[in-house]
Short mmCIF file of C-alpha atoms and ligand atoms in Angstrom, two decimals:
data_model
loop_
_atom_site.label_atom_id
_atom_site.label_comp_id
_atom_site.label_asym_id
_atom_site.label_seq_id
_atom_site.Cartn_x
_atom_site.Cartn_y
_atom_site.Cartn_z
CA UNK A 1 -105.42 1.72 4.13
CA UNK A 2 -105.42 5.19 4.31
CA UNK A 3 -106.15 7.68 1.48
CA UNK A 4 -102.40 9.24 1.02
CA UNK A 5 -101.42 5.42 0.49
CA UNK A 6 -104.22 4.93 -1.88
CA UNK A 7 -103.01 8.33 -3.74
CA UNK A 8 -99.37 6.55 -3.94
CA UNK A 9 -100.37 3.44 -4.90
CA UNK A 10 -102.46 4.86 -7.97
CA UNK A 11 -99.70 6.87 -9.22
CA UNK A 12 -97.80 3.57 -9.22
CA UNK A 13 -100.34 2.20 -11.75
CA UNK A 14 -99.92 5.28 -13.98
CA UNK A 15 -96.38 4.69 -14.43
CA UNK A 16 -96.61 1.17 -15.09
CA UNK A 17 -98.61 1.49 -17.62
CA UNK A 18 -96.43 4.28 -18.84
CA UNK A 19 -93.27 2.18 -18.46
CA UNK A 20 -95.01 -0.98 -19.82
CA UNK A 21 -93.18 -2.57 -22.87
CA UNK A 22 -90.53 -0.68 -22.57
CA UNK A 23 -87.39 -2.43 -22.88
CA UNK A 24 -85.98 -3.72 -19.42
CA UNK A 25 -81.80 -2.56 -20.23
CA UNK A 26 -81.32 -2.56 -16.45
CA UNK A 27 -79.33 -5.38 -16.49
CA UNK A 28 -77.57 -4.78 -19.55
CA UNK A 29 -75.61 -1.86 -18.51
CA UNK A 30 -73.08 -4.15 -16.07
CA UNK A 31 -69.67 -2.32 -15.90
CA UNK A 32 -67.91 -2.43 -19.52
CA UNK A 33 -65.20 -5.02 -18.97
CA UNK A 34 -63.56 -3.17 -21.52
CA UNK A 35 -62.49 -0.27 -19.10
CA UNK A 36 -61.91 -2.13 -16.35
CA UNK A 37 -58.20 -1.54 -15.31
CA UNK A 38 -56.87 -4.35 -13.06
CA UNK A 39 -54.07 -3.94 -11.15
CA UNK A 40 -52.54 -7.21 -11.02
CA UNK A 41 -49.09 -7.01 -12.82
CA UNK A 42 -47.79 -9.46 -16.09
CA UNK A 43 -45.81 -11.10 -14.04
CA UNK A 44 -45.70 -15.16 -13.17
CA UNK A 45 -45.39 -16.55 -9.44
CA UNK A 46 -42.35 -18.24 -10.02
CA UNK A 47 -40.61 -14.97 -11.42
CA UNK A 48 -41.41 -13.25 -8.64
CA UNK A 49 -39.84 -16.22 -6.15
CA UNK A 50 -36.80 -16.11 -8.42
CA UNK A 51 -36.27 -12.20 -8.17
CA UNK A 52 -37.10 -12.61 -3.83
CA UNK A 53 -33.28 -12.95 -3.28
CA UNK A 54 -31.94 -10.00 -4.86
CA UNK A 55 -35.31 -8.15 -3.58
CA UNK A 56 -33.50 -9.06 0.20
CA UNK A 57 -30.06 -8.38 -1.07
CA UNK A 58 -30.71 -4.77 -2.90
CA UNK A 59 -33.90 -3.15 -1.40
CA UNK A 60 -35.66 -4.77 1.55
CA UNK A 61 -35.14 -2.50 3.91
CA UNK A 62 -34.52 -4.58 7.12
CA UNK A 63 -32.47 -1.74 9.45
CA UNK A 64 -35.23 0.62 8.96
CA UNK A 65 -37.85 -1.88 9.97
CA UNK A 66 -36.11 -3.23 12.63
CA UNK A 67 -35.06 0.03 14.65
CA UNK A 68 -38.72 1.08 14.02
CA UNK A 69 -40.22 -2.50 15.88
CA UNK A 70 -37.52 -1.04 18.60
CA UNK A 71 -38.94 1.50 19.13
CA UNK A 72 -36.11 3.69 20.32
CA UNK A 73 -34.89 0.80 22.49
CA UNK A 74 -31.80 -0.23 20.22
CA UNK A 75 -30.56 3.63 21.06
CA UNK A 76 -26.79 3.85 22.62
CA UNK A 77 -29.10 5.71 24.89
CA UNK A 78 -28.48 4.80 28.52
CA UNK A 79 -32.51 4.93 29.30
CA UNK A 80 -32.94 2.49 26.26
CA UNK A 81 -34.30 -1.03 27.22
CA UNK A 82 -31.30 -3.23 25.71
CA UNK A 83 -33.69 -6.55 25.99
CA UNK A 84 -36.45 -5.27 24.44
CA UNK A 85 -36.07 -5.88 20.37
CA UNK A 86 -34.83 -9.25 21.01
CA UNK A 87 -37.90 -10.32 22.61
CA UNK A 88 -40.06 -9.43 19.54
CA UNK A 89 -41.15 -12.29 17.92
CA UNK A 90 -40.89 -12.87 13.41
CA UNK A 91 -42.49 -15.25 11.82
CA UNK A 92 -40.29 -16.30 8.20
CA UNK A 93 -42.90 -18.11 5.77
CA UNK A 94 -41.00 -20.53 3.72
CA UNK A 95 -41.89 -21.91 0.69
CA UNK A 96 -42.01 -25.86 0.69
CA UNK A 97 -39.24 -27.68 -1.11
CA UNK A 98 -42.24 -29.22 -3.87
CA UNK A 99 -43.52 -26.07 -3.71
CA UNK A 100 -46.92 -27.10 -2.52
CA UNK A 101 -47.80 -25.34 0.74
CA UNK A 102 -45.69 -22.66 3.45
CA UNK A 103 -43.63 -24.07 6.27
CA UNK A 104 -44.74 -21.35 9.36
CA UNK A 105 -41.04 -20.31 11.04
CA UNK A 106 -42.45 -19.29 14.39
CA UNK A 107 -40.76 -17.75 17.17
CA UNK A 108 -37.44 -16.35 15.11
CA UNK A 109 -35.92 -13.60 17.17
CA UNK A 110 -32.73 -11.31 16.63
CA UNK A 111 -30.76 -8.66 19.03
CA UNK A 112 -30.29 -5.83 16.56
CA UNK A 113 -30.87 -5.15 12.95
CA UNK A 114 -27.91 -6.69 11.51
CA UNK A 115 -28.98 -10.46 12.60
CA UNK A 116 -32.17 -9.93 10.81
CA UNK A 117 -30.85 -8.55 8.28
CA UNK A 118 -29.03 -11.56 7.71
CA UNK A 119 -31.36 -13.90 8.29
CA UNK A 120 -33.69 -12.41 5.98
CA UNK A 121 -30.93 -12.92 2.55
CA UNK A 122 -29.99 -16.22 4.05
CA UNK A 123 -33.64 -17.74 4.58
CA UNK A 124 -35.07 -15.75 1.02
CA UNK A 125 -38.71 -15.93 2.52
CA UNK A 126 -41.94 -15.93 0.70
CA UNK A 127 -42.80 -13.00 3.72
CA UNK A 128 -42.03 -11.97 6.81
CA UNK A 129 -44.70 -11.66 9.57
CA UNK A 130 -44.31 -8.97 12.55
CA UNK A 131 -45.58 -10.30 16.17
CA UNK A 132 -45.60 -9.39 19.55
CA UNK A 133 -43.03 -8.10 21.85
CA UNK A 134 -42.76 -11.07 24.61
CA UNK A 135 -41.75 -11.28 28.46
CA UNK A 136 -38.75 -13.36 27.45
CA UNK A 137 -36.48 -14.56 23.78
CA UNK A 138 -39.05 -16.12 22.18
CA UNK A 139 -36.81 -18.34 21.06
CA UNK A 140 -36.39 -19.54 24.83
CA UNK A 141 -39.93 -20.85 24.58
CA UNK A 142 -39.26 -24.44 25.71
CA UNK A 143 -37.39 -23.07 29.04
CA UNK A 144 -39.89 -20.19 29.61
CA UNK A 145 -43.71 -19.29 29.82
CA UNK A 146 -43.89 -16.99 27.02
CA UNK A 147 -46.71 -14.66 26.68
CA UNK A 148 -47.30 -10.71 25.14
CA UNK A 149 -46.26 -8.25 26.57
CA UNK A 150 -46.89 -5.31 23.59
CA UNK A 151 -47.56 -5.06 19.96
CA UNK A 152 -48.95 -2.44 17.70
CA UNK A 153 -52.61 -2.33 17.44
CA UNK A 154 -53.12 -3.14 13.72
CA UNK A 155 -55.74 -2.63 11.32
CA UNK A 156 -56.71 -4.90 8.10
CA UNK A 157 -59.25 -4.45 5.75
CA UNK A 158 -59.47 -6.42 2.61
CA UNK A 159 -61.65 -6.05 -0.36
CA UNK A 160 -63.07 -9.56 -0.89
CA UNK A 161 -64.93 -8.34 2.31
CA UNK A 162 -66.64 -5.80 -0.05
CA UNK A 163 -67.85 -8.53 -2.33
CA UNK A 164 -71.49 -7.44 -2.10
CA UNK A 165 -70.80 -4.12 -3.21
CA UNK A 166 -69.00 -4.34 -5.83
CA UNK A 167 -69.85 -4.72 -9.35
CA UNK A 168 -66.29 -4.38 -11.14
CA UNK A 169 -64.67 -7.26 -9.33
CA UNK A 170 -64.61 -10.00 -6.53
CA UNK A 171 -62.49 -12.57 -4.78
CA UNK A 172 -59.15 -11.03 -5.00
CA UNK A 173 -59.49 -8.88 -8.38
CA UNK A 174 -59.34 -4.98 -7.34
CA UNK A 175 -59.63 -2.08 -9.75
CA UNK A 176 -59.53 1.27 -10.07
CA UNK A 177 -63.51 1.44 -9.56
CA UNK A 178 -63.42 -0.27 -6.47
CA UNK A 179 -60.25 0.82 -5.16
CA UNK A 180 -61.93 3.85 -3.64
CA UNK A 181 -63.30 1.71 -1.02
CA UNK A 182 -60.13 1.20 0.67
CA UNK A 183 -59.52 5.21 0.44
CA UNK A 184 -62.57 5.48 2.33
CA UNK A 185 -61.62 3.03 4.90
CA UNK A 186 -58.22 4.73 5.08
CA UNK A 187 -59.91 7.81 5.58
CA UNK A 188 -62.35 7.42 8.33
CA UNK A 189 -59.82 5.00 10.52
CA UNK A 190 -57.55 7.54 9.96
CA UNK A 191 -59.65 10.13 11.33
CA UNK A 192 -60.99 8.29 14.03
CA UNK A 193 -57.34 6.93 15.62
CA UNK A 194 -55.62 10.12 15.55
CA UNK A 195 -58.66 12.59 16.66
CA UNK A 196 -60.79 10.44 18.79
CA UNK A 197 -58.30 8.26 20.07
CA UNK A 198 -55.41 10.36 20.13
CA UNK A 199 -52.51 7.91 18.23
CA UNK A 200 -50.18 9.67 16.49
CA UNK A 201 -47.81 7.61 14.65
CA UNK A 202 -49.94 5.43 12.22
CA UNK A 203 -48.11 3.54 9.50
CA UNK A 204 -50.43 2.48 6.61
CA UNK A 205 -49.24 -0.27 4.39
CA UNK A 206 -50.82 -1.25 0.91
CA UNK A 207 -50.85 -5.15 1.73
CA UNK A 208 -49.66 -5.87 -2.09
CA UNK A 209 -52.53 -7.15 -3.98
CA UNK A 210 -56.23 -5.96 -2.38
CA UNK A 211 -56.05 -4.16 0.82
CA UNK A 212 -54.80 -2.10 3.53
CA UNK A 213 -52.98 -2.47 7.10
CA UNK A 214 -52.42 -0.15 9.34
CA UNK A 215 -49.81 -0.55 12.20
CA UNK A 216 -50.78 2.21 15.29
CA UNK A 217 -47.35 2.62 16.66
CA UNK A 218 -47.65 4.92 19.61
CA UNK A 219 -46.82 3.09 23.07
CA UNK A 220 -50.36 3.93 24.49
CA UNK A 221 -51.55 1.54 21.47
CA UNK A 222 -48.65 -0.98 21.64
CA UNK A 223 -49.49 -1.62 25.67
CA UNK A 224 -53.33 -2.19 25.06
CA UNK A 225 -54.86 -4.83 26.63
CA UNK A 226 -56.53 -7.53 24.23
CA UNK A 227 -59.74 -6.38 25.60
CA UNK A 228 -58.93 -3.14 25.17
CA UNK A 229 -57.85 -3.64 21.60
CA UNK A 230 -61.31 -5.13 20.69
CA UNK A 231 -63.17 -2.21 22.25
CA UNK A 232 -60.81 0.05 19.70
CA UNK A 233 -61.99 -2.27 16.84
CA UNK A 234 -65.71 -2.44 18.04
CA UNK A 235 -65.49 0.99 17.98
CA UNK A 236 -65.18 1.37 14.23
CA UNK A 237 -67.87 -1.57 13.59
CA UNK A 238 -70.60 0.46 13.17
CA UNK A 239 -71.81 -2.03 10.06
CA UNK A 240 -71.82 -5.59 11.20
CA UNK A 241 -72.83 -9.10 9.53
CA UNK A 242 -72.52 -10.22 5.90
CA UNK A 243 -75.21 -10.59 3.47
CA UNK A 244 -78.80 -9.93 4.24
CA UNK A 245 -77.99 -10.24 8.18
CA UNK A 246 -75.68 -6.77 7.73
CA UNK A 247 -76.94 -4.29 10.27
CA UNK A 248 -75.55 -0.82 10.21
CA UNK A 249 -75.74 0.78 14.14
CA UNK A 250 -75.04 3.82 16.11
CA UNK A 251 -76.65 6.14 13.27
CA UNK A 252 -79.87 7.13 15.02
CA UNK A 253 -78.49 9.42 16.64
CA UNK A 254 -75.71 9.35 14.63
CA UNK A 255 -72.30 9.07 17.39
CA UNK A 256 -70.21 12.15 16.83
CA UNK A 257 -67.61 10.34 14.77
CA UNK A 258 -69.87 8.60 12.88
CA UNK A 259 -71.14 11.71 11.57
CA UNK A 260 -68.01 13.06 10.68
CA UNK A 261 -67.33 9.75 8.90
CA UNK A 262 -70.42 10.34 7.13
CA UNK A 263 -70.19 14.30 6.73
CA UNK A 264 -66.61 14.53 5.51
CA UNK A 265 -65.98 11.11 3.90
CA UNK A 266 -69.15 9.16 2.71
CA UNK A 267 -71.64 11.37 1.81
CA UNK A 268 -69.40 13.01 -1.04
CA UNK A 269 -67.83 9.40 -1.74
CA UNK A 270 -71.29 7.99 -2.62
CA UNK A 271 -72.24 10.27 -4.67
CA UNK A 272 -68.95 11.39 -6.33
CA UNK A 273 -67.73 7.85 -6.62
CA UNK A 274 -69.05 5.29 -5.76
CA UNK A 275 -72.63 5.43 -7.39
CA UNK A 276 -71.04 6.83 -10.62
CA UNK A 277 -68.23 3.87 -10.84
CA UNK A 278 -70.03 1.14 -9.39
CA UNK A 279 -73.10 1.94 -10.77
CA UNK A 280 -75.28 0.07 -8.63
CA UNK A 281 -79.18 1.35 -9.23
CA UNK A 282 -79.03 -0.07 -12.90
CA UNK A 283 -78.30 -3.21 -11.40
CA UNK A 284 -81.67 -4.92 -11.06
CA UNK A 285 -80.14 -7.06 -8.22
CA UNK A 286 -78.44 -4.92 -6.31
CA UNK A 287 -81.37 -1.92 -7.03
CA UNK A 288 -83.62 -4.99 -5.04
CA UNK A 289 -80.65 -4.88 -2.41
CA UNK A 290 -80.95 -0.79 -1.40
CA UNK A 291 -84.28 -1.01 -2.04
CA UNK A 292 -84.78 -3.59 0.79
CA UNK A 293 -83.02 -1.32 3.29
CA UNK A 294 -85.52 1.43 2.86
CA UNK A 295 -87.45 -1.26 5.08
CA UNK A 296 -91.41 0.16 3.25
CA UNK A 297 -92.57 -2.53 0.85
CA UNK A 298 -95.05 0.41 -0.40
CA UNK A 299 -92.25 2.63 -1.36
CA UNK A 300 -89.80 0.21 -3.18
CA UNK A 301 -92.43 -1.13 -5.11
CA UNK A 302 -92.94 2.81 -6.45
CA UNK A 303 -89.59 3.10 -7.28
CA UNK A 304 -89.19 -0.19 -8.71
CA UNK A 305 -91.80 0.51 -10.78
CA UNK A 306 -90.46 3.81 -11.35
CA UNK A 307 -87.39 2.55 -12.46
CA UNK A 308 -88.21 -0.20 -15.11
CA UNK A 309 -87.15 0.31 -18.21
CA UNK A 310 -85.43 4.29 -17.37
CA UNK A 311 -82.06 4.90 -18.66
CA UNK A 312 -81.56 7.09 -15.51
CA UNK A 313 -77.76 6.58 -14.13
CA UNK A 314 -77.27 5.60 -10.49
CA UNK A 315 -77.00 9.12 -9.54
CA UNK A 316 -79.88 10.36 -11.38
CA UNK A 317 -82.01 7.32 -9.59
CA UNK A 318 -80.47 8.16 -6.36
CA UNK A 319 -81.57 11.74 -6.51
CA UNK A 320 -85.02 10.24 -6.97
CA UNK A 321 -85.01 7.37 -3.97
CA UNK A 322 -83.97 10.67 -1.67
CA UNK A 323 -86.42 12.76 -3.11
CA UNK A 324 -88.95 9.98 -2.59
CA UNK A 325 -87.88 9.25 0.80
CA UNK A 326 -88.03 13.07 1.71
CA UNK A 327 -91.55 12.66 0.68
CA UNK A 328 -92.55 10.14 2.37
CA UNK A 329 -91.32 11.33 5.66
CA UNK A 330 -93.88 14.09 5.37
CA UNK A 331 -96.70 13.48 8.36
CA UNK A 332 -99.76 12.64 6.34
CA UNK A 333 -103.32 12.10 7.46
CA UNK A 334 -104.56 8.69 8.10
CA UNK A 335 -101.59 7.72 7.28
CA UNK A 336 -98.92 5.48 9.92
CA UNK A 337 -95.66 7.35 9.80
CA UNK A 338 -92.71 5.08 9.02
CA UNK A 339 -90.31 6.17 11.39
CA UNK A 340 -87.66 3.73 9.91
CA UNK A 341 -87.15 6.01 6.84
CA UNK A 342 -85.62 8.94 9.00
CA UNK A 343 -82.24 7.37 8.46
CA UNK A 344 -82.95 4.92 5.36
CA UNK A 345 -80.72 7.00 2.91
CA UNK A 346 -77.71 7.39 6.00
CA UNK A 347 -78.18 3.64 6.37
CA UNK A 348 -78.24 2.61 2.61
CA UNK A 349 -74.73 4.25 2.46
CA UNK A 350 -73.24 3.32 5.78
CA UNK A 351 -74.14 -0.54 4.82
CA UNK A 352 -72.51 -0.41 1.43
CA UNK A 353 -69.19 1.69 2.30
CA UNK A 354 -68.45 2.06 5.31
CA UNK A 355 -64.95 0.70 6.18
CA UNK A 356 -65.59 -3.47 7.01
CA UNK A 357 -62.47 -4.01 9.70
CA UNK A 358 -61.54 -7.57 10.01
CA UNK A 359 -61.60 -7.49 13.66
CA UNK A 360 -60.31 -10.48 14.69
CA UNK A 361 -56.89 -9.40 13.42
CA UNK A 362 -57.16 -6.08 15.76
CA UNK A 363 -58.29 -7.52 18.76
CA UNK A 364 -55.34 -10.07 19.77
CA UNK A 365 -52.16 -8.67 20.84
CA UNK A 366 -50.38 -12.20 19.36
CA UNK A 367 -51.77 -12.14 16.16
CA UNK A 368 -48.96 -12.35 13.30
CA UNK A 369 -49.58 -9.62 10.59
CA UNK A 370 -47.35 -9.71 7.47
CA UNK A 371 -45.00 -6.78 7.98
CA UNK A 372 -44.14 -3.16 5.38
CA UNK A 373 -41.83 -4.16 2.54
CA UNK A 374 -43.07 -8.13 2.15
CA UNK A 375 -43.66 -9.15 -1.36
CA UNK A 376 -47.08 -10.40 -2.56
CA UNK A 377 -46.63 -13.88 -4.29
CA UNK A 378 -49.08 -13.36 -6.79
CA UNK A 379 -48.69 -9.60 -7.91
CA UNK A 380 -44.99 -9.38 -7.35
CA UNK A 381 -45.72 -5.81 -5.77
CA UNK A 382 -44.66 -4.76 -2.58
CA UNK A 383 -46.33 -3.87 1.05
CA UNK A 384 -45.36 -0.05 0.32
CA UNK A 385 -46.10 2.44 3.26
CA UNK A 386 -48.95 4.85 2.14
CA UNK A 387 -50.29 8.11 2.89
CA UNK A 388 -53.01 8.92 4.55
CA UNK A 389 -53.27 12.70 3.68
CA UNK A 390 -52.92 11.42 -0.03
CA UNK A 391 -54.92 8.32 0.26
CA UNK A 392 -57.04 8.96 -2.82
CA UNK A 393 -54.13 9.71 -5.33
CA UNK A 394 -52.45 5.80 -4.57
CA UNK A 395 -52.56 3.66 -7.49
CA UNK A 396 -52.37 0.03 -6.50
CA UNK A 397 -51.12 -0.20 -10.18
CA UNK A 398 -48.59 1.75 -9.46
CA UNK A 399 -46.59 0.43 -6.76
CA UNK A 400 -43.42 -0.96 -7.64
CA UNK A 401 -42.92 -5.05 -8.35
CA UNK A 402 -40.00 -6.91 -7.81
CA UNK A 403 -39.52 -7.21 -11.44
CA UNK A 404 -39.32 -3.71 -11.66
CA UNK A 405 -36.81 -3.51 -9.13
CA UNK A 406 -34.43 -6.17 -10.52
CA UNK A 407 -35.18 -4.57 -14.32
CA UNK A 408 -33.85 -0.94 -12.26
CA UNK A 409 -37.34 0.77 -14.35
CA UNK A 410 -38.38 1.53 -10.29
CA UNK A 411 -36.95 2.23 -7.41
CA UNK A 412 -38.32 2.27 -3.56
CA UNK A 413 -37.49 5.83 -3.18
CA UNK A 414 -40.51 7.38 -2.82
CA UNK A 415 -41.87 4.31 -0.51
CA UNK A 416 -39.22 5.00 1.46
CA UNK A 417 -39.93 8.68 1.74
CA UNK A 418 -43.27 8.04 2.93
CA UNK A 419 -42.44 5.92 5.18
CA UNK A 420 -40.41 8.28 6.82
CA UNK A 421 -42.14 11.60 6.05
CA UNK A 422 -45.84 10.30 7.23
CA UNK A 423 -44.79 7.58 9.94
CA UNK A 424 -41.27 7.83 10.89
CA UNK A 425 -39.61 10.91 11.73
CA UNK A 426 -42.38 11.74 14.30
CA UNK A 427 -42.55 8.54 15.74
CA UNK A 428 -38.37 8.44 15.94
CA UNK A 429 -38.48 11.77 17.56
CA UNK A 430 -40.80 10.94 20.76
CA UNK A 431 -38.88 7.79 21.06
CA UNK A 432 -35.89 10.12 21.32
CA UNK A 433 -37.62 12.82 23.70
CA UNK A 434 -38.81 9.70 26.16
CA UNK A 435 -35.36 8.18 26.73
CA UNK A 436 -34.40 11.57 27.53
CA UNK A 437 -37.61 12.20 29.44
CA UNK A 438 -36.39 9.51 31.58
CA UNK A 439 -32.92 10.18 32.09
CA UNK A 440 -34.37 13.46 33.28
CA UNK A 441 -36.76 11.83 35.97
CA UNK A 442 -33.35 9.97 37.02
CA UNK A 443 -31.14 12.97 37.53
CA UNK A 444 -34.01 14.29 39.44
CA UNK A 445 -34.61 11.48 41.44
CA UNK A 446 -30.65 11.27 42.57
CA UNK A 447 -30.76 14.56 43.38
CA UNK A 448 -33.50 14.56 45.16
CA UNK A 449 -32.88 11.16 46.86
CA UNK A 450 -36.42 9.84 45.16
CA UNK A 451 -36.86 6.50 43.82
CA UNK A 452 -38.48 6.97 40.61
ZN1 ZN B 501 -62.96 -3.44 -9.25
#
């Protein structure tokens, strides 16, 4: 062993001694229950089924969501492809007569707005799930081979995936401490679609109890391949596994986007929020947890030891794993340079909050996702449409329940709005340019004698 080491691993003695009999509070300072503010609304399951009908009747807004799954194709325009919202498939979840269990209404199809309107009030679902655009009426299965033929790429990301890193919550419990998570998975898929893919028209949708969707809605996205779609996800799965087995990649060198995920988003995240809510580092557990990643048994033993007993917060003790870290990396004499710790802090933060995509969702083109507007059973509160821009002022808390529709205390107004401020409009406007894009090519080609 060389002498630095020696040096390190005497100063470790010193401070155990120091630190010795000190009381261990590590453990005591979990997150005050007290303060923690969880969103789920006072309101019972079966209140929320009885309030579903008038939620159909009053507020659902089924033209809006239907003209937007057209995309531009239920236009008077001549260009517009009159086939193609009928061949979209919905999926109606009905509750079971005892109540125990969903019956799956698969393959439900309508030619314009005003037949799914209808259905919708006359069926009273428990929620409505959005699939793929087919080569035929789905509802012509038994006569034809049905298969995909677009959908938009969609996004979900759910916080019982961030059970590890969490100390507020878990299972399906959110709050406004962990919360933030989903603004930074917001963030950096936001960033990543529209700049290094080049989407446009993302709709993001707070999935009504703990998590996020996002529907990419630009035609490039909705004509993706399945393997294609899965390349998109993979691309954003820079932290892979669960548990111990969770491997954080493409950080050394960091990819481009990566480091603007970590430059703009996590880096001032961590420190700003995360560490301070979660409070992690006085969590003997979890301490053992980021400790582990530094991957030098020498070093987390120092801080451990460092550590016991101090009343330091999680920032304080973060400030003094980097400082530590910086140390270390320092060439010393005699002693083996562990190259590993070059990106231990970048990794320690990438594997606790970097956005976990549930990728299986993203990569098939037929997979049903629960559309904008659905109701969640248990909360009462609705899929609202969120924005991006604002991602860190939503309040899960916030968003309107049934209950408060039916009492008139809310209203969907300001869903609505961003719906069609951040998503809509824009999207509604190329559709518009492209029909007449094409009637263009048309009158070019007749006059030219062309077949376009
Ligand atoms: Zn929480």
């Amino acid at each position: 062993m060389g002498s630095a080491v020696g040096a390190r691993g005497a100063e470790r003695e010193q401070k155990r001694a120091k630190t010795h009999g000190e009381e261990d509070d590590a453990t005591a300072m979990s997150i005050d229950e007290q303060n923690k503010e969880n969103v789920s609304a006072n309101v019972s399951a079966s209140d929320v089924r009885a309030t579903m009908g008038n939620y159909y009747r009053n507020f659902y807004p089924a033209e809006a969501l239907f003209k937007w799954l057209s995309h531009g194709n239920d236009e008077r325009h001549a260009k517009a492809d009159k086939t193609y919202a009928g061949k979209r498939e919905f999926c109606f979840v009905l509750d079971k007569e005892n109540g125990d269990g969903e019956i799956f209404c698969r393959y439900q199809c309508f030619e314009d707005a005003g037949r799914f309107a209808r259905e919708v009030r006359s069926k009273n679902p428990a929620r409505i799930e959005f699939g793929p655009v087919m080569n035929a009426k789905p509802a012509h299965r038994h006569s034809v081979k049905l298969h995909s033929v677009e959908r938009e790429l969609v996004f979900d990301i759910d916080m019982t995936d961030y059970d590890d890193v969490r100390t507020c919550c878990k299972d399906a419990q959110i709050c406004g401490k962990c919360w933030p998570l989903m603004t930074i998975a917001i963030k950096i898929l936001d960033a990543g679609l529209r700049r290094d893919f080049g989407f446009k028209h993302l709709l993001w949708v707070y999935s009504g109890r703990r998590g996020v969707h996002c529907w990419v809605s630009d035609e490039r996205a909705r004509k993706l391949s399945d393997e294609a779609r899965a390349a998109v996800a993979e691309y954003f799965a820079v932290v892979k596994g669960q548990g111990k087995s969770r491997r954080v990649y493409s950080i050394n060198p960091m990819h481009p986007s990566v480091k603007r995920a970590y430059d703009d988003v996590l880096k001032k995240y961590w420190i700003e929020t995360y560490l301070p809510e979660q409070r992690i580092l006085e969590n003997n557990a979890k301490l053992d947890q980021v400790l582990d990643l530094l991957e030098d048994q020498e070093l987390k033993d120092e801080l451990v030891d460092e550590f016991n007993g101090s009343k330091m917060s999680s920032v304080e003790r973060w400030r003094v794993i980097e400082e530590r870290v910086m140390q270390a990396r320092q060439p010393k004499q005699g002693v083996k340079r562990n190259y590993t710790l070059d990106f231990a802090l970048e990794k320690i933060i990438f594997w606790h909050i970097y956005p976990r995509v549930d990728i299986e969702v993203s990569k098939h083109m037929n997979h049903l996702l629960k559309g904008p507007f659905c109701v969640h059973p248990k909360t009462g509160r609705v899929c609202v449409p969120m924005d991006p821009a604002k991602a860190e002022f939503f309040d899960p808390a916030a968003v309107p329940t049934v209950i408060d529709l039916d009492n008139g205390n809310k209203t969907l107004d300001e869903a609505m709005r961003t719906f069609n401020e951040t998503f809509w409009n824009a999207a509604e406007a190329e559709n518009k340019e492209r029909l007449t894009s094409l009637t263009r090519a048309a009158k070019a080609a007749n006059a030219t004698g062309m077949d376009f």
